[in-house]
Amino acid sequence: MRLYSWNVNGFRAAVKKGFWDWFGSCGGDVVCLQETKVSPEQLSQSQREVQGYRDIWSSATVKQGYSGVAVFSATEPLSVQLELPRERFQGEGRLILLEYEQFYLANVYFPNGKMSQERLDYKMAYYDAFLEYAEELRRNKPVVVCGDFNTAHTEIDLKNPKNNEKTSGFLPMEGEWLDKFISHGYVDAFRMFNTEPGHYTWWTYRFNARARNAGWRIDYFFVSEELRDRVTSAWHEDTVHGSDHCPIGLDLDAR
């Protein structure tokens, strides 16, 4: 089963930059998108429906053109849940949970903490609430988590770690939460196959950063430990443009 995750930084903008060409050639069974910045009501059926796929959207209700996640799934999920169960974390369109026969798949756009201390506090609280939710799900079946975590885990996950030690996205508390997440039995799939520096998933549009590969790895696939042996490949498609992020992929033996 081939899974993809991509922060498209605006679905309609990505469509104008060749999204559907990429989609048609990627071979994904499930394609998860973050930061769609649109609700399905703003799109015609022809703009969002793909033959052979079910489209599912979770859009922000607190602000139009903000946040949002979507999934295109060739396999009909057993169930769909939008947003975390706690009311505090609803309304920003940050999570779609799909249940399949062998596992749960959580497509998540975690909050960005750069704007203010209030948003950083919200981000850290969201992290903890998500881990609690994932652990509850895991009592029933394994969990796959994908999306934009808005945090580079270690120094090899961004080009300039020393210059960003006091920047949200690489604060000690954020890296420590990822440590905690991993300690609960969630495996960073990309690092199963590649432990080298210089592999990023996001580049600022400024300073010619992408051409210089001055980026951050903040998009991930994690699998709960029970699925580790079923992961056959994980990769970044960093030559694919259309957003300031690139698509990331995971091949999973879901038999």
GROMACS .gro file of C-alpha atoms in nm:
model
  255
    1MET     CA    1   0.000   0.000   0.000
    2ARG     CA    2   0.154   0.330  -0.107
    3LEU     CA    3   0.085   0.632   0.114
    4TYR     CA    4   0.177   0.994   0.047
    5SER     CA    5   0.178   1.309   0.255
    6TRP     CA    6   0.222   1.662   0.122
    7ASN     CA    7   0.175   2.008   0.268
    8VAL     CA    8   0.053   2.182  -0.047
    9ASN     CA    9   0.044   2.536   0.101
   10GLY     CA   10  -0.291   2.605  -0.063
   11PHE     CA   11  -0.469   2.337  -0.265
   12ARG     CA   12  -0.587   2.571  -0.539
   13ALA     CA   13  -0.238   2.718  -0.573
   14ALA     CA   14  -0.085   2.370  -0.596
   15VAL     CA   15  -0.335   2.270  -0.865
   16LYS     CA   16  -0.216   2.563  -1.078
   17LYS     CA   17   0.142   2.439  -1.029
   18GLY     CA   18   0.085   2.086  -1.158
   19PHE     CA   19  -0.060   1.899  -0.860
   20TRP     CA   20  -0.283   1.676  -1.070
   21ASP     CA   21   0.004   1.581  -1.300
   22TRP     CA   22   0.200   1.464  -0.998
   23PHE     CA   23  -0.105   1.290  -0.851
   24GLY     CA   24  -0.170   1.100  -1.172
   25SER     CA   25   0.182   0.960  -1.179
   26CYS     CA   26   0.255   0.902  -0.810
   27GLY     CA   27   0.076   0.569  -0.774
   28GLY     CA   28  -0.055   0.654  -0.429
   29ASP     CA   29  -0.330   0.442  -0.274
   30VAL     CA   30  -0.386   0.715  -0.015
   31VAL     CA   31  -0.270   1.075  -0.059
   32CYS     CA   32  -0.285   1.299   0.249
   33LEU     CA   33  -0.263   1.677   0.214
   34GLN     CA   34  -0.208   1.951   0.469
   35GLU     CA   35  -0.257   2.329   0.465
   36THR     CA   36  -0.522   2.305   0.193
   37LYS     CA   37  -0.661   2.652   0.282
   38VAL     CA   38  -0.996   2.566   0.123
   39SER     CA   39  -1.326   2.398   0.203
   40PRO     CA   40  -1.481   2.151  -0.042
   41GLU     CA   41  -1.778   2.386  -0.088
   42GLN     CA   42  -1.541   2.632  -0.255
   43LEU     CA   43  -1.444   2.372  -0.517
   44SER     CA   44  -1.645   2.226  -0.801
   45GLN     CA   45  -1.676   1.849  -0.818
   46SER     CA   46  -1.440   1.841  -1.113
   47GLN     CA   47  -1.181   2.034  -0.909
   48ARG     CA   48  -1.170   1.784  -0.626
   49GLU     CA   49  -1.307   1.448  -0.737
   50VAL     CA   50  -1.079   1.184  -0.887
   51GLN     CA   51  -1.209   0.866  -1.045
   52GLY     CA   52  -1.133   0.573  -0.819
   53TYR     CA   53  -1.068   0.787  -0.509
   54ARG     CA   54  -1.284   0.910  -0.225
   55ASP     CA   55  -1.202   1.267  -0.120
   56ILE     CA   56  -1.235   1.367   0.246
   57TRP     CA   57  -1.184   1.721   0.379
   58SER     CA   58  -1.143   1.878   0.720
   59SER     CA   59  -1.152   2.255   0.682
   60ALA     CA   60  -1.102   2.538   0.926
   61THR     CA   61  -1.422   2.692   1.058
   62VAL     CA   62  -1.250   2.955   1.275
   63LYS     CA   63  -1.100   3.136   0.977
   64GLN     CA   64  -1.155   3.105   0.603
   65GLY     CA   65  -0.855   3.017   0.389
   66TYR     CA   66  -0.661   2.881   0.686
   67SER     CA   67  -0.508   2.545   0.770
   68GLY     CA   68  -0.713   2.244   0.651
   69VAL     CA   69  -0.635   1.884   0.561
   70ALA     CA   70  -0.765   1.648   0.293
   71VAL     CA   71  -0.730   1.285   0.188
   72PHE     CA   72  -0.776   1.106  -0.143
   73SER     CA   73  -0.820   0.734  -0.074
   74ALA     CA   74  -0.852   0.457  -0.333
   75THR     CA   75  -0.949   0.218  -0.053
   76GLU     CA   76  -1.277   0.291   0.121
   77PRO     CA   77  -1.201   0.344   0.490
   78LEU     CA   78  -1.400   0.159   0.752
   79SER     CA   79  -1.457   0.485   0.938
   80VAL     CA   80  -1.361   0.854   0.926
   81GLN     CA   81  -1.309   1.093   1.216
   82LEU     CA   82  -1.239   1.465   1.182
   83GLU     CA   83  -1.039   1.659   1.443
   84LEU     CA   84  -0.924   1.558   1.790
   85PRO     CA   85  -1.202   1.466   2.034
   86ARG     CA   86  -1.130   1.758   2.271
   87GLU     CA   87  -1.323   2.076   2.187
   88ARG     CA   88  -1.020   2.300   2.241
   89PHE     CA   89  -0.853   2.144   1.938
   90GLN     CA   90  -1.149   2.158   1.701
   91GLY     CA   91  -1.222   2.418   1.437
   92GLU     CA   92  -0.881   2.460   1.271
   93GLY     CA   93  -0.913   2.166   1.033
   94ARG     CA   94  -0.601   1.985   1.149
   95LEU     CA   95  -0.678   1.613   1.149
   96ILE     CA   96  -0.844   1.341   0.947
   97LEU     CA   97  -0.837   0.992   1.096
   98LEU     CA   98  -0.907   0.701   0.863
   99GLU     CA   99  -0.962   0.347   0.984
  100TYR     CA  100  -0.853   0.066   0.754
  101GLU     CA  101  -0.866  -0.307   0.818
  102GLN     CA  102  -0.505  -0.334   0.935
  103PHE     CA  103  -0.435   0.011   1.084
  104TYR     CA  104  -0.547   0.366   1.156
  105LEU     CA  105  -0.405   0.647   0.943
  106ALA     CA  106  -0.388   0.995   1.097
  107ASN     CA  107  -0.329   1.284   0.857
  108VAL     CA  108  -0.227   1.577   1.076
  109TYR     CA  109  -0.127   1.939   1.026
  110PHE     CA  110   0.025   2.025   1.362
  111PRO     CA  111   0.013   2.390   1.473
  112ASN     CA  112   0.296   2.633   1.408
  113GLY     CA  113   0.434   2.796   1.722
  114LYS     CA  114   0.624   3.088   1.569
  115MET     CA  115   0.356   3.356   1.588
  116SER     CA  116   0.334   3.399   1.966
  117GLN     CA  117   0.381   3.233   2.302
  118GLU     CA  118   0.008   3.160   2.298
  119ARG     CA  119   0.039   2.964   1.972
  120LEU     CA  120   0.348   2.782   2.099
  121ASP     CA  121   0.154   2.679   2.410
  122TYR     CA  122  -0.132   2.565   2.187
  123LYS     CA  123   0.108   2.364   1.971
  124MET     CA  124   0.258   2.183   2.270
  125ALA     CA  125  -0.086   2.111   2.414
  126TYR     CA  126  -0.200   1.981   2.074
  127TYR     CA  127   0.103   1.752   2.063
  128ASP     CA  128   0.016   1.602   2.401
  129ALA     CA  129  -0.353   1.564   2.316
  130PHE     CA  130  -0.262   1.391   1.991
  131LEU     CA  131  -0.029   1.144   2.162
  132GLU     CA  132  -0.303   1.059   2.412
  133TYR     CA  133  -0.546   1.006   2.123
  134ALA     CA  134  -0.301   0.791   1.927
  135GLU     CA  135  -0.239   0.572   2.230
  136GLU     CA  136  -0.613   0.519   2.273
  137LEU     CA  137  -0.645   0.418   1.909
  138ARG     CA  138  -0.349   0.187   1.935
  139ARG     CA  139  -0.528  -0.029   2.186
  140ASN     CA  140  -0.745  -0.145   1.893
  141LYS     CA  141  -0.496  -0.163   1.605
  142PRO     CA  142  -0.164  -0.012   1.488
  143VAL     CA  143  -0.135   0.354   1.392
  144VAL     CA  144   0.030   0.536   1.102
  145VAL     CA  145   0.077   0.911   1.145
  146CYS     CA  146   0.171   1.145   0.863
  147GLY     CA  147   0.180   1.516   0.805
  148ASP     CA  148   0.353   1.842   0.880
  149PHE     CA  149   0.474   1.827   1.241
  150ASN     CA  150   0.621   2.180   1.220
  151THR     CA  151   0.930   2.060   1.409
  152ALA     CA  152   1.272   1.944   1.296
  153HIS     CA  153   1.368   1.665   1.533
  154THR     CA  154   1.749   1.675   1.553
  155GLU     CA  155   2.037   1.883   1.421
  156ILE     CA  156   2.061   1.675   1.103
  157ASP     CA  157   1.700   1.767   1.023
  158LEU     CA  158   1.772   2.129   0.934
  159LYS     CA  159   2.047   2.312   0.753
  160ASN     CA  160   2.131   2.570   1.020
  161PRO     CA  161   2.060   2.423   1.365
  162LYS     CA  162   2.276   2.664   1.565
  163ASN     CA  163   2.101   2.968   1.416
  164ASN     CA  164   1.757   2.828   1.501
  165GLU     CA  165   1.798   2.707   1.858
  166LYS     CA  166   1.559   2.978   1.981
  167THR     CA  167   1.314   2.946   1.689
  168SER     CA  168   0.988   2.756   1.721
  169GLY     CA  169   1.027   2.448   1.508
  170PHE     CA  170   1.360   2.364   1.667
  171LEU     CA  171   1.312   2.457   2.031
  172PRO     CA  172   1.437   2.202   2.286
  173MET     CA  173   1.082   2.142   2.413
  174GLU     CA  174   0.964   2.058   2.061
  175GLY     CA  175   1.244   1.811   1.997
  176GLU     CA  176   1.185   1.661   2.340
  177TRP     CA  177   0.822   1.599   2.253
  178LEU     CA  178   0.930   1.408   1.943
  179ASP     CA  179   1.166   1.210   2.165
  180LYS     CA  180   0.868   1.132   2.389
  181PHE     CA  181   0.654   1.036   2.091
  182ILE     CA  182   0.923   0.795   1.972
  183SER     CA  183   0.971   0.656   2.323
  184HIS     CA  184   0.604   0.556   2.320
  185GLY     CA  185   0.677   0.325   2.029
  186TYR     CA  186   0.642   0.535   1.713
  187VAL     CA  187   0.905   0.488   1.445
  188ASP     CA  188   1.030   0.761   1.209
  189ALA     CA  189   0.995   0.567   0.884
  190PHE     CA  190   1.236   0.778   0.676
  191ARG     CA  191   1.515   0.726   0.930
  192MET     CA  192   1.473   0.350   0.899
  193PHE     CA  193   1.631   0.383   0.553
  194ASN     CA  194   1.835   0.702   0.562
  195THR     CA  195   2.032   0.841   0.856
  196GLU     CA  196   2.228   1.102   0.662
  197PRO     CA  197   2.191   1.482   0.698
  198GLY     CA  198   2.083   1.706   0.412
  199HIS     CA  199   1.738   1.554   0.353
  200TYR     CA  200   1.467   1.814   0.396
  201THR     CA  201   1.095   1.856   0.323
  202TRP     CA  202   1.046   2.233   0.359
  203TRP     CA  203   1.236   2.534   0.229
  204THR     CA  204   1.149   2.900   0.275
  205TYR     CA  205   1.063   3.083  -0.046
  206ARG     CA  206   1.323   3.344   0.049
  207PHE     CA  207   1.699   3.352  -0.004
  208ASN     CA  208   1.693   3.097  -0.288
  209ALA     CA  209   1.676   2.838  -0.010
  210ARG     CA  210   1.551   2.544  -0.211
  211ALA     CA  211   1.816   2.576  -0.480
  212ARG     CA  212   2.077   2.582  -0.202
  213ASN     CA  213   1.900   2.299  -0.014
  214ALA     CA  214   1.885   2.513   0.298
  215GLY     CA  215   1.580   2.343   0.441
  216TRP     CA  216   1.411   2.169   0.731
  217ARG     CA  217   1.274   1.816   0.765
  218ILE     CA  218   0.940   1.878   0.935
  219ASP     CA  219   0.714   1.636   0.743
  220TYR     CA  220   0.709   1.278   0.863
  221PHE     CA  221   0.561   0.931   0.844
  222PHE     CA  222   0.560   0.758   1.180
  223VAL     CA  223   0.438   0.402   1.228
  224SER     CA  224   0.363   0.239   1.560
  225GLU     CA  225   0.617  -0.027   1.650
  226GLU     CA  226   0.383  -0.311   1.554
  227LEU     CA  227   0.409  -0.202   1.190
  228ARG     CA  228   0.787  -0.157   1.173
  229ASP     CA  229   0.847  -0.485   0.988
  230ARG     CA  230   0.579  -0.400   0.733
  231VAL     CA  231   0.748  -0.079   0.616
  232THR     CA  232   0.926  -0.158   0.290
  233SER     CA  233   1.029   0.193   0.182
  234ALA     CA  234   1.009   0.560   0.285
  235TRP     CA  235   1.129   0.857   0.082
  236HIS     CA  236   1.113   1.227  -0.001
  237GLU     CA  237   1.028   1.355  -0.350
  238ASP     CA  238   1.233   1.670  -0.316
  239THR     CA  239   1.247   1.735  -0.690
  240VAL     CA  240   0.868   1.783  -0.697
  241HIS     CA  241   0.771   2.150  -0.677
  242GLY     CA  242   0.429   2.316  -0.640
  243SER     CA  243   0.467   2.408  -0.272
  244ASP     CA  244   0.734   2.513  -0.024
  245HIS     CA  245   0.714   2.153   0.100
  246CYS     CA  246   0.777   1.837  -0.103
  247PRO     CA  247   0.575   1.514  -0.102
  248ILE     CA  248   0.692   1.228   0.118
  249GLY     CA  249   0.603   0.863   0.067
  250LEU     CA  250   0.569   0.533   0.250
  251ASP     CA  251   0.529   0.182   0.115
  252LEU     CA  252   0.358  -0.048   0.364
  253ASP     CA  253   0.285  -0.418   0.339
  254ALA     CA  254  -0.073  -0.404   0.461
  255ARG     CA  255  -0.159  -0.770   0.415
   0.00000   0.00000   0.00000
